[in-house]
mmCIF file of N, CA and C in Angstrom:
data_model
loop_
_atom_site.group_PDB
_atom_site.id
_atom_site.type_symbol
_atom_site.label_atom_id
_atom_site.label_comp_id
_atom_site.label_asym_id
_atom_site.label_seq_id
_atom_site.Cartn_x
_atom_site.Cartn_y
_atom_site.Cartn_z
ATOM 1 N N UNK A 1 106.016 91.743 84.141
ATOM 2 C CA UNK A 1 104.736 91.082 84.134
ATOM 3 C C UNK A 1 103.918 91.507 85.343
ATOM 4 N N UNK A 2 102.732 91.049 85.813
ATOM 5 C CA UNK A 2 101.849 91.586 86.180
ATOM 6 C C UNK A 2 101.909 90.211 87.227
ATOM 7 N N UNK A 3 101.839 90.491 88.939
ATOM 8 C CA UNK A 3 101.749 89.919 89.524
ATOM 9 C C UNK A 3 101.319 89.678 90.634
ATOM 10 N N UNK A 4 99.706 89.171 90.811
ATOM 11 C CA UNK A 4 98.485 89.417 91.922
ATOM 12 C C UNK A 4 98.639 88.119 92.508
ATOM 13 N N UNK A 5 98.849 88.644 93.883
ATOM 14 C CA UNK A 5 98.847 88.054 94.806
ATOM 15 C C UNK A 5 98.005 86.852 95.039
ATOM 16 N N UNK A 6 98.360 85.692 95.622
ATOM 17 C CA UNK A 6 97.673 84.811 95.682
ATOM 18 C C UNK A 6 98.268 83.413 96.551
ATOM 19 N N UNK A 7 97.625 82.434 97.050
ATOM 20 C CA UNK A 7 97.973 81.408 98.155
ATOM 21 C C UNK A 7 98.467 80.584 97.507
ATOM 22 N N UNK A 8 99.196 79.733 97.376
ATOM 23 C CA UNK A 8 100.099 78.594 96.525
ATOM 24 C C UNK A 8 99.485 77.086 96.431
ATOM 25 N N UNK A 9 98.886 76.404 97.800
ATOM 26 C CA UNK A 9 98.259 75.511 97.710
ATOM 27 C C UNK A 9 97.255 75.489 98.785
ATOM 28 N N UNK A 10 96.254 74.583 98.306
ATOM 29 C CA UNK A 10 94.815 74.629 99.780
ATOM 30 C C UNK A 10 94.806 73.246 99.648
ATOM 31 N N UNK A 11 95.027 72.764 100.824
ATOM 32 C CA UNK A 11 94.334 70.743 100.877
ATOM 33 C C UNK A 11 93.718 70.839 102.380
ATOM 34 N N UNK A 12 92.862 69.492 101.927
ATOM 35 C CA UNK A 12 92.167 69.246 102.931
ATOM 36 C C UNK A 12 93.214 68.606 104.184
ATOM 37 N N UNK A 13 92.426 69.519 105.274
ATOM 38 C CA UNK A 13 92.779 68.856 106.538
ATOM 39 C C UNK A 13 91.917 69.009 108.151
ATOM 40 N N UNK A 14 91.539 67.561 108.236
ATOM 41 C CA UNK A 14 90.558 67.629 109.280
ATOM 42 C C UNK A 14 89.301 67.964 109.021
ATOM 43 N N UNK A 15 88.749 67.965 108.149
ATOM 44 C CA UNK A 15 87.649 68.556 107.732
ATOM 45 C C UNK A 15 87.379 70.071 107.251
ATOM 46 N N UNK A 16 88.435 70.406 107.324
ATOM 47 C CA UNK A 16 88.914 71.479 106.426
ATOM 48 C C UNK A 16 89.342 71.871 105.576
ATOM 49 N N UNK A 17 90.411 72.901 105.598
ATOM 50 C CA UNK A 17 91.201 73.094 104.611
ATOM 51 C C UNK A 17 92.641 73.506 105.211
ATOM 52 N N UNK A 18 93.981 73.649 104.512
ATOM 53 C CA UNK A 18 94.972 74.402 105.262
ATOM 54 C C UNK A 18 95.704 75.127 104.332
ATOM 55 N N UNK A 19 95.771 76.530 104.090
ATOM 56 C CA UNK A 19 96.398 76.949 103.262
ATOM 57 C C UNK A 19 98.171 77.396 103.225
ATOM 58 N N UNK A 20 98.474 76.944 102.369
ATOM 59 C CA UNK A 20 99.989 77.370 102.041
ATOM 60 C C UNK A 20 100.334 77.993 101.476
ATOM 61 N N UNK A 21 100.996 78.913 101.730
ATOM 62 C CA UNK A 21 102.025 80.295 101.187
ATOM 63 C C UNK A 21 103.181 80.441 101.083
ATOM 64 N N UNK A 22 103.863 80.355 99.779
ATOM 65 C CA UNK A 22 105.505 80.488 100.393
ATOM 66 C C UNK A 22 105.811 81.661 99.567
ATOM 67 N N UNK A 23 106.819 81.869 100.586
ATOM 68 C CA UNK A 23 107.302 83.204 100.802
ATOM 69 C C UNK A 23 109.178 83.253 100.390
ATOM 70 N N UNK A 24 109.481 83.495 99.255
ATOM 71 C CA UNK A 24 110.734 83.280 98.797
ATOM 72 C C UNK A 24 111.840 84.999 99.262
ATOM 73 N N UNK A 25 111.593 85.315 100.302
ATOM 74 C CA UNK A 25 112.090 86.792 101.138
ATOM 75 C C UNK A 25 113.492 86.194 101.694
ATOM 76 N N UNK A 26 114.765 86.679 101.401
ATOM 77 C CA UNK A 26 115.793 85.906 101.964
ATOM 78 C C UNK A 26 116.125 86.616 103.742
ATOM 79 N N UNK A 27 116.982 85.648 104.104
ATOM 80 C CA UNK A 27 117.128 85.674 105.450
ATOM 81 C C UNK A 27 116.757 84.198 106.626
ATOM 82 N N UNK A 28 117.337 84.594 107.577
ATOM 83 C CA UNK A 28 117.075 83.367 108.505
ATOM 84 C C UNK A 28 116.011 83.144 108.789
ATOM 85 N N UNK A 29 115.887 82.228 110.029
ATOM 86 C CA UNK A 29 114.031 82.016 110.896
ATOM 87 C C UNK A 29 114.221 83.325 111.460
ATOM 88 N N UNK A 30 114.785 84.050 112.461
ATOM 89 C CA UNK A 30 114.602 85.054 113.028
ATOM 90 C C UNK A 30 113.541 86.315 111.971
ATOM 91 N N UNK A 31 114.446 86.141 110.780
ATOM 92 C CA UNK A 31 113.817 87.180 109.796
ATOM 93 C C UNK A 31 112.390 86.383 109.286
ATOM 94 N N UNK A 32 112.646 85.255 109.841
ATOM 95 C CA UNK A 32 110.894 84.830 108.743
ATOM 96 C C UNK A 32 109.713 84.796 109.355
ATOM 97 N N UNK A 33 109.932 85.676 111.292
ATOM 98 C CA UNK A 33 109.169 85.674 112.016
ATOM 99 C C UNK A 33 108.852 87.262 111.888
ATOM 100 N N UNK A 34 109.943 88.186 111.432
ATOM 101 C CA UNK A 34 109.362 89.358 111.052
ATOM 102 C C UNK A 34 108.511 89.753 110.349
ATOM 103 N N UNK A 35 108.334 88.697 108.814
ATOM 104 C CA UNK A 35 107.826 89.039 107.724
ATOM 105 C C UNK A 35 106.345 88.384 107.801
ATOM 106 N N UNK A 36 106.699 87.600 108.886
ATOM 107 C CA UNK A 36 105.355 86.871 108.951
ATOM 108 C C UNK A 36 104.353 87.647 109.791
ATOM 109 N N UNK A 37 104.800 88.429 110.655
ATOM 110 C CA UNK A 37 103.938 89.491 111.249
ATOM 111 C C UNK A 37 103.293 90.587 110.218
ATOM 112 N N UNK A 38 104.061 90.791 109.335
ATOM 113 C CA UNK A 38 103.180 91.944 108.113
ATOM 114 C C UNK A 38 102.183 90.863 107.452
ATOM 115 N N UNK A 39 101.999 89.830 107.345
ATOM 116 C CA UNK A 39 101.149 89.157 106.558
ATOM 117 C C UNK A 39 99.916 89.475 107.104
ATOM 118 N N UNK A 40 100.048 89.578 108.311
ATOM 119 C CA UNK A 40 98.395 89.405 108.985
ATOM 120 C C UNK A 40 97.234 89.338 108.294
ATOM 121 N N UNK A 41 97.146 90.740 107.313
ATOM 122 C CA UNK A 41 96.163 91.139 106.645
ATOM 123 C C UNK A 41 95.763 89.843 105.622
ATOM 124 N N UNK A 42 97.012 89.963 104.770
ATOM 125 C CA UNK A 42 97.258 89.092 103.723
ATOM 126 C C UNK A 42 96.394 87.559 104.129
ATOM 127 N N UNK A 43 97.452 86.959 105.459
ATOM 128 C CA UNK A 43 96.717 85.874 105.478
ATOM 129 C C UNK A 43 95.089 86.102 105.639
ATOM 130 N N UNK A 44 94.468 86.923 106.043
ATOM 131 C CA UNK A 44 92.670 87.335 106.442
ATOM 132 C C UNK A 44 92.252 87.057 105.062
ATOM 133 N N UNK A 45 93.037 88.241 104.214
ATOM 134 C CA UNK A 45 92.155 87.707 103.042
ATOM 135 C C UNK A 45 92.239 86.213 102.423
ATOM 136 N N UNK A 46 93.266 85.995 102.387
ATOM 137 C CA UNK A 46 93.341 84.257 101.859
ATOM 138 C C UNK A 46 92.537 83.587 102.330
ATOM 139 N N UNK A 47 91.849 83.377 103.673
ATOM 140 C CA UNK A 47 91.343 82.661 104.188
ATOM 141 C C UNK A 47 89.897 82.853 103.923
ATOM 142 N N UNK A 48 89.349 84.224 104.143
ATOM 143 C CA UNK A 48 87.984 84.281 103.976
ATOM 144 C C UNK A 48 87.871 84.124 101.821
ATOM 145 N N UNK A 49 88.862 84.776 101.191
ATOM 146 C CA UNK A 49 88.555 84.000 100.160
ATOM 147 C C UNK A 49 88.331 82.695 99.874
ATOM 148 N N UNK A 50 89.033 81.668 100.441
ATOM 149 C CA UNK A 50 88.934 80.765 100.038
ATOM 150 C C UNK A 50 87.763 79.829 100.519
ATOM 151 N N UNK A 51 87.340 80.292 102.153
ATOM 152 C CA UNK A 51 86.534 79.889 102.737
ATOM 153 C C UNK A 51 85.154 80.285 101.837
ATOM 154 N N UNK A 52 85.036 81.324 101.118
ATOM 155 C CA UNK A 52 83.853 81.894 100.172
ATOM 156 C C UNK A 52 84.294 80.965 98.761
ATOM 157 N N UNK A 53 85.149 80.295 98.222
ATOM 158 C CA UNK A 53 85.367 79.547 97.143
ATOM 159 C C UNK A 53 85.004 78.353 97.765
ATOM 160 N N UNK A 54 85.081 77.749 98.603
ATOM 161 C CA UNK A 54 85.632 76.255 99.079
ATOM 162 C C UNK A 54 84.623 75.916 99.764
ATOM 163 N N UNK A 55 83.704 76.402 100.458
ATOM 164 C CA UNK A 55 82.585 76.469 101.279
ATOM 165 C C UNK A 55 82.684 75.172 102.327
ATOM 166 N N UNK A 56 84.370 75.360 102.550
ATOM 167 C CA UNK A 56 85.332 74.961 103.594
ATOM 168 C C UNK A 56 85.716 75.567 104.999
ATOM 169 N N UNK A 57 85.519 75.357 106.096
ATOM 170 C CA UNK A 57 86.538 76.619 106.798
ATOM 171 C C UNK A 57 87.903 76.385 106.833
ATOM 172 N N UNK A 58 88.633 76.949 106.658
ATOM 173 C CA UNK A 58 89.991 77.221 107.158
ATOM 174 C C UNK A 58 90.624 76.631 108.376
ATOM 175 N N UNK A 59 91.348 75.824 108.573
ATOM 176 C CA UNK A 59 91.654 75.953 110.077
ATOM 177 C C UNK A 59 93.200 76.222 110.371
ATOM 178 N N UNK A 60 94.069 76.118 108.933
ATOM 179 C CA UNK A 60 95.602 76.247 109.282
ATOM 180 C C UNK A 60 95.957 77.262 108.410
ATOM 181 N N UNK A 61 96.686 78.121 108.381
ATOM 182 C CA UNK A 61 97.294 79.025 107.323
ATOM 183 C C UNK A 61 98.744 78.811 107.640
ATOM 184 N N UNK A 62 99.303 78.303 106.684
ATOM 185 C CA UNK A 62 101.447 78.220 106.706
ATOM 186 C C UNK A 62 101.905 79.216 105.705
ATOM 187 N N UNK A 63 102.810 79.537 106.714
ATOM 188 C CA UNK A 63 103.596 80.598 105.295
ATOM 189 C C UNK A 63 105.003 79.707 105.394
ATOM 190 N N UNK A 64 105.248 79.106 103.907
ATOM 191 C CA UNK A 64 106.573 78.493 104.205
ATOM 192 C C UNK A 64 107.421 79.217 103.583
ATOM 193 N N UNK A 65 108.563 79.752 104.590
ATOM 194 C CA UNK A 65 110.042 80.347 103.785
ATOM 195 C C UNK A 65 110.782 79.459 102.835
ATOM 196 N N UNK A 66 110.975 79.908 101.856
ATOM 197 C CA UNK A 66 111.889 78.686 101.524
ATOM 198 C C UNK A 66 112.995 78.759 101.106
ATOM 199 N N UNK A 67 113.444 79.933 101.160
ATOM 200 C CA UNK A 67 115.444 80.223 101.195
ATOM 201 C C UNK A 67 115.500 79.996 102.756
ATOM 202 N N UNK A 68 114.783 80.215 104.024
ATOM 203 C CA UNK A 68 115.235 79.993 105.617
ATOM 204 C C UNK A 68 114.921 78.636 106.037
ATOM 205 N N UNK A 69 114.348 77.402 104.522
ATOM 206 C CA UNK A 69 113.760 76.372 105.455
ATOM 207 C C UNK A 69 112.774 75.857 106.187
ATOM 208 N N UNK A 70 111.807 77.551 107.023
ATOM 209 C CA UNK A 70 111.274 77.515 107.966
ATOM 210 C C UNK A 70 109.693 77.741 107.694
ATOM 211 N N UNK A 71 108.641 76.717 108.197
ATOM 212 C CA UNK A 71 107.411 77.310 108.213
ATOM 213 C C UNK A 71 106.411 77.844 109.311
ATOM 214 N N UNK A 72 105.744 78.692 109.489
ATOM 215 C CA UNK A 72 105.638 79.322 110.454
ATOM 216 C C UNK A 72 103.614 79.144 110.518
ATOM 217 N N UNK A 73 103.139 78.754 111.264
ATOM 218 C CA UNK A 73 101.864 77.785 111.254
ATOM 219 C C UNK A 73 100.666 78.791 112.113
ATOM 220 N N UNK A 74 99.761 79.117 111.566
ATOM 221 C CA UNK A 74 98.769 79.967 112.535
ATOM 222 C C UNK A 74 97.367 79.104 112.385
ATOM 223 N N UNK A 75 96.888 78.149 113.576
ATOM 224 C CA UNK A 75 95.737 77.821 113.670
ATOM 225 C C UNK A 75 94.497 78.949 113.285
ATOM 226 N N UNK A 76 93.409 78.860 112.800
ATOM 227 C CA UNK A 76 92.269 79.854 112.705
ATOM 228 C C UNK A 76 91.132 78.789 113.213
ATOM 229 N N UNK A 77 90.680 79.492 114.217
ATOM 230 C CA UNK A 77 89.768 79.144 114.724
ATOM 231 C C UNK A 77 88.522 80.262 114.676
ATOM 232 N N UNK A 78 87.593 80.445 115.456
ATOM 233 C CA UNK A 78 86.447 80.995 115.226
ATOM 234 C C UNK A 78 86.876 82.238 115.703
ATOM 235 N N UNK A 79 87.764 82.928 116.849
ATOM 236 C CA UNK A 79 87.524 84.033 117.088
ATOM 237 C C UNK A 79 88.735 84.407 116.149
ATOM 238 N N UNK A 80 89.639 83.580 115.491
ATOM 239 C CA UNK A 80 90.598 84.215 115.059
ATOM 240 C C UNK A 80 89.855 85.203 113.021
ATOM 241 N N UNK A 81 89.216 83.776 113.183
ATOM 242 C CA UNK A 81 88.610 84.656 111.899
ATOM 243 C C UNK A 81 87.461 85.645 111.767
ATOM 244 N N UNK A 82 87.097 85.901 113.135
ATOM 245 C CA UNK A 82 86.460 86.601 113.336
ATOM 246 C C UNK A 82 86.922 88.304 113.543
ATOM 247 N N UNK A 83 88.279 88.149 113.912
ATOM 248 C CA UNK A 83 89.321 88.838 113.991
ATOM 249 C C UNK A 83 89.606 89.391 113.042
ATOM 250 N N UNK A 84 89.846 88.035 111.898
ATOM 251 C CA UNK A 84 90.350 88.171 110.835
ATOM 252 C C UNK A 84 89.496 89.269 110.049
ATOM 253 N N UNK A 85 87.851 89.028 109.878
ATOM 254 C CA UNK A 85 86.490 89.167 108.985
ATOM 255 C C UNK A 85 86.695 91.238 109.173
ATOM 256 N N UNK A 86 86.862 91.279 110.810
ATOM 257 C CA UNK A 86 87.039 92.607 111.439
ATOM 258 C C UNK A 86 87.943 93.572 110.460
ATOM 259 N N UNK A 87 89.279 93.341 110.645
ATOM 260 C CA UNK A 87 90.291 93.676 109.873
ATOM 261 C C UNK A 87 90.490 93.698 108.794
ATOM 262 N N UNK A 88 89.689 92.867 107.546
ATOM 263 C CA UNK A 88 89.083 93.019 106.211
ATOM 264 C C UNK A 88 88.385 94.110 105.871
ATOM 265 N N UNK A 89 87.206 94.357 106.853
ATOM 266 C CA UNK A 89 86.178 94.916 106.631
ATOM 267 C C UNK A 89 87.063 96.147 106.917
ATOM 268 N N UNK A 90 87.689 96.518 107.802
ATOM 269 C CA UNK A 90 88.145 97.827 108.193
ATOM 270 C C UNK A 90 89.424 98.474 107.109
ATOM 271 N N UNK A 91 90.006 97.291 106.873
ATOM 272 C CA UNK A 91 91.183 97.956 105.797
ATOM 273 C C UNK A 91 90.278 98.131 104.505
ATOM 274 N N UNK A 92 89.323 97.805 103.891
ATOM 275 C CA UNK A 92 88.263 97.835 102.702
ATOM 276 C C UNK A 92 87.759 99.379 103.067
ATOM 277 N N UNK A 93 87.108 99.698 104.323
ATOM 278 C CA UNK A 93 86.271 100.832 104.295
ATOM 279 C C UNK A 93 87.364 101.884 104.601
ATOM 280 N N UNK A 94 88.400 101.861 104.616
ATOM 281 C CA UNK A 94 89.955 103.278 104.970
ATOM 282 C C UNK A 94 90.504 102.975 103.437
ATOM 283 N N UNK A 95 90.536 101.754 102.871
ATOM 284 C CA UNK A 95 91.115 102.218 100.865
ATOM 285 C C UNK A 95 90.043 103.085 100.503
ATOM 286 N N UNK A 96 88.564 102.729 100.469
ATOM 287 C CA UNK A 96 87.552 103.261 99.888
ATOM 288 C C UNK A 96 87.019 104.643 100.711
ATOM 289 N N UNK A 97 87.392 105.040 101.751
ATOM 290 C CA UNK A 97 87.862 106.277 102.177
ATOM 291 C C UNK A 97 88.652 107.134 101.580
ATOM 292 N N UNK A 98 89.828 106.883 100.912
ATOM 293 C CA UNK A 98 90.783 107.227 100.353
ATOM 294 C C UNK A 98 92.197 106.883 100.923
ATOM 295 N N UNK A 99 92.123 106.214 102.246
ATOM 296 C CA UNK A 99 93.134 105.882 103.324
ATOM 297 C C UNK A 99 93.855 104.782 102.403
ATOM 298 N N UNK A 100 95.048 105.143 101.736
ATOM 299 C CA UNK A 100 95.855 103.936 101.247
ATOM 300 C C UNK A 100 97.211 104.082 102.014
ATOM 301 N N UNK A 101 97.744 103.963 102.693
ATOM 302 C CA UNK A 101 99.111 104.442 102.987
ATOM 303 C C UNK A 101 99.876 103.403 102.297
ATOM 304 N N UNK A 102 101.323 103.802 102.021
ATOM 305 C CA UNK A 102 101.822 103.327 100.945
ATOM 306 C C UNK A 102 102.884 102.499 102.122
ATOM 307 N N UNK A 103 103.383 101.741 101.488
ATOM 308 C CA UNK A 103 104.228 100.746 102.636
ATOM 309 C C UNK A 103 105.869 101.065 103.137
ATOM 310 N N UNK A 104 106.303 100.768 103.951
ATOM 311 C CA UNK A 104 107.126 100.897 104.313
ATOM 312 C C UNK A 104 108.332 100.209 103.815
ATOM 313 N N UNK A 105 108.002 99.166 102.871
ATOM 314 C CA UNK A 105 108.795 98.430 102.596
ATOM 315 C C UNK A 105 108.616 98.729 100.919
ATOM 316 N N UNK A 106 109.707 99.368 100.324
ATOM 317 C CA UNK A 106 109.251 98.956 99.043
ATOM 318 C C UNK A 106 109.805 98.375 98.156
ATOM 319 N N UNK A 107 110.653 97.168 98.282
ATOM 320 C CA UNK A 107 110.902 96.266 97.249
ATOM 321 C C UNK A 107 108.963 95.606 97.002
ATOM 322 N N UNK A 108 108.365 95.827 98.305
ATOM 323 C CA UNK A 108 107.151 94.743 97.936
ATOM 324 C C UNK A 108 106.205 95.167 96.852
ATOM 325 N N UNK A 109 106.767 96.278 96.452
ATOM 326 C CA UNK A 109 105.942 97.510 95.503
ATOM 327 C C UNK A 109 105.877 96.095 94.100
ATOM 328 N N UNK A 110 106.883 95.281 94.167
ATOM 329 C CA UNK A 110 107.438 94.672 92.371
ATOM 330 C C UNK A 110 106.188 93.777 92.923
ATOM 331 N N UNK A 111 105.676 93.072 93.023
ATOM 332 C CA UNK A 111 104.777 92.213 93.756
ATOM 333 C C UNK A 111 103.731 92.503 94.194
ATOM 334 N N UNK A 112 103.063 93.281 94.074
ATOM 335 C CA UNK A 112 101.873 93.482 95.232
ATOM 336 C C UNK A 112 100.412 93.723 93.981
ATOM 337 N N UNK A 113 99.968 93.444 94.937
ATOM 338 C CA UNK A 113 98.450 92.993 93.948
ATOM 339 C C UNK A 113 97.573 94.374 93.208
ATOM 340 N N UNK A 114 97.732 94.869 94.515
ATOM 341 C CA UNK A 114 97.175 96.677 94.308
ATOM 342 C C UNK A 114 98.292 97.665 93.515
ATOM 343 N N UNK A 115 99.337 97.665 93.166
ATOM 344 C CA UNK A 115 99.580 98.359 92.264
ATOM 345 C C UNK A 115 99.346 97.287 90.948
ATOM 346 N N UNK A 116 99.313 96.470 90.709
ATOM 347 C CA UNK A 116 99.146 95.298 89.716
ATOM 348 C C UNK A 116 98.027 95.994 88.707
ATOM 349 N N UNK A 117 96.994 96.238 89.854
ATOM 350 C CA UNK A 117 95.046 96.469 89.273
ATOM 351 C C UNK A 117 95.136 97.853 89.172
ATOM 352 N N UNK A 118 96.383 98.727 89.354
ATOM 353 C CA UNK A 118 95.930 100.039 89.150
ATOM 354 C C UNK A 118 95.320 100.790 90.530
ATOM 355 N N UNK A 119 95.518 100.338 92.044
ATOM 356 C CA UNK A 119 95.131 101.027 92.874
ATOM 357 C C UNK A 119 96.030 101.517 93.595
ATOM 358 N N UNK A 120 97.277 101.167 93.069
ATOM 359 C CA UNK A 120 98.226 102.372 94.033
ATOM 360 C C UNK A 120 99.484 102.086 92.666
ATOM 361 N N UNK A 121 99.774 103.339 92.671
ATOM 362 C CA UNK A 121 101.229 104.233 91.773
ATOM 363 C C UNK A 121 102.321 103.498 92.653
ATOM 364 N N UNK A 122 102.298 103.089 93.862
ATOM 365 C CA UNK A 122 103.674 102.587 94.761
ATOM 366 C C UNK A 122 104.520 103.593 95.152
ATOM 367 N N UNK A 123 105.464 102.907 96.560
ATOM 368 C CA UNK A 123 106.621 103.894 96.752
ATOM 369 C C UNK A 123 107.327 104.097 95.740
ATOM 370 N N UNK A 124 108.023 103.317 94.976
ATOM 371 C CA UNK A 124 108.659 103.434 94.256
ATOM 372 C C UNK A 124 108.812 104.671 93.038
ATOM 373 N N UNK A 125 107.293 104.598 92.906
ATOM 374 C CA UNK A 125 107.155 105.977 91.864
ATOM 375 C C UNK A 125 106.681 107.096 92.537
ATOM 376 N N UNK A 126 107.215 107.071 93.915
ATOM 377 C CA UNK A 126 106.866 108.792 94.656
ATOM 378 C C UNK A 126 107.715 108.804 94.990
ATOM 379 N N UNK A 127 109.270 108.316 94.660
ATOM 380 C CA UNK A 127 110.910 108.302 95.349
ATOM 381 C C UNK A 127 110.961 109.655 94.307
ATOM 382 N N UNK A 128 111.804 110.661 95.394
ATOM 383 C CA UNK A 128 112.385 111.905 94.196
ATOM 384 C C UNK A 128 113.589 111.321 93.764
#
């Protein structure tokens, strides 16, 4: 089946919103602080999407593990999504460059949104 990426739940909090992500990747907390560093991107887009649906800002993004238990909590505040807006804009204008580099990890190939829509073939199908 066909499977595009997407945030699991958004509720209000504080006059916001806080989005939740879980992340079913096995391994301990140690490992759920690794995986949570590749999200970066991921979480940017969740946020400014939703902030453009919700005409909410954002102020919490959680990614909860849930084979490790563990959730791992990133406040967004103004410079962070500003950060965030940066790093959107820049990974958008290097795909549409032609800049896709293919990931390092590729079980994430079964999952990922962009081979889903037809914008990347994956590691998987450039393994000899």
């Amino acid at each position: 089946g066909m499977n595009i990426s997407k945030f699991d739940l958004a509720a209000a909090e504080g006059g916001g919103l806080v989005l939740l992500d879980v992340n079913t990747s096995p391994g301990d907390a140690e490992h759920a602080g690794v995986v949570a560093r590749r999200y970066d991107l991921q979480r940017a887009v969740y946020v400014r999407a939703a902030e453009a649906a919700g005409g909410l800002p954002v102020s919490r993004f959680a990614l909860q593990f849930s084979r490790a238990g563990v959730q791992l909590s990133t406040s967004i505040d103004d410079a962070a999504r500003s950060a965030d807006r940066h790093a959107v804009e820049s990974a958008v204008v290097a795909i549409e460059g032609g800049e896709a580099p293919l990931t390092e990890h590729p079980a994430e190939c079964a999952y990922c949104g962009f081979r889903a829509v037809g914008w990347c073939p994956g590691v998987n199908d450039k393994a000899d």
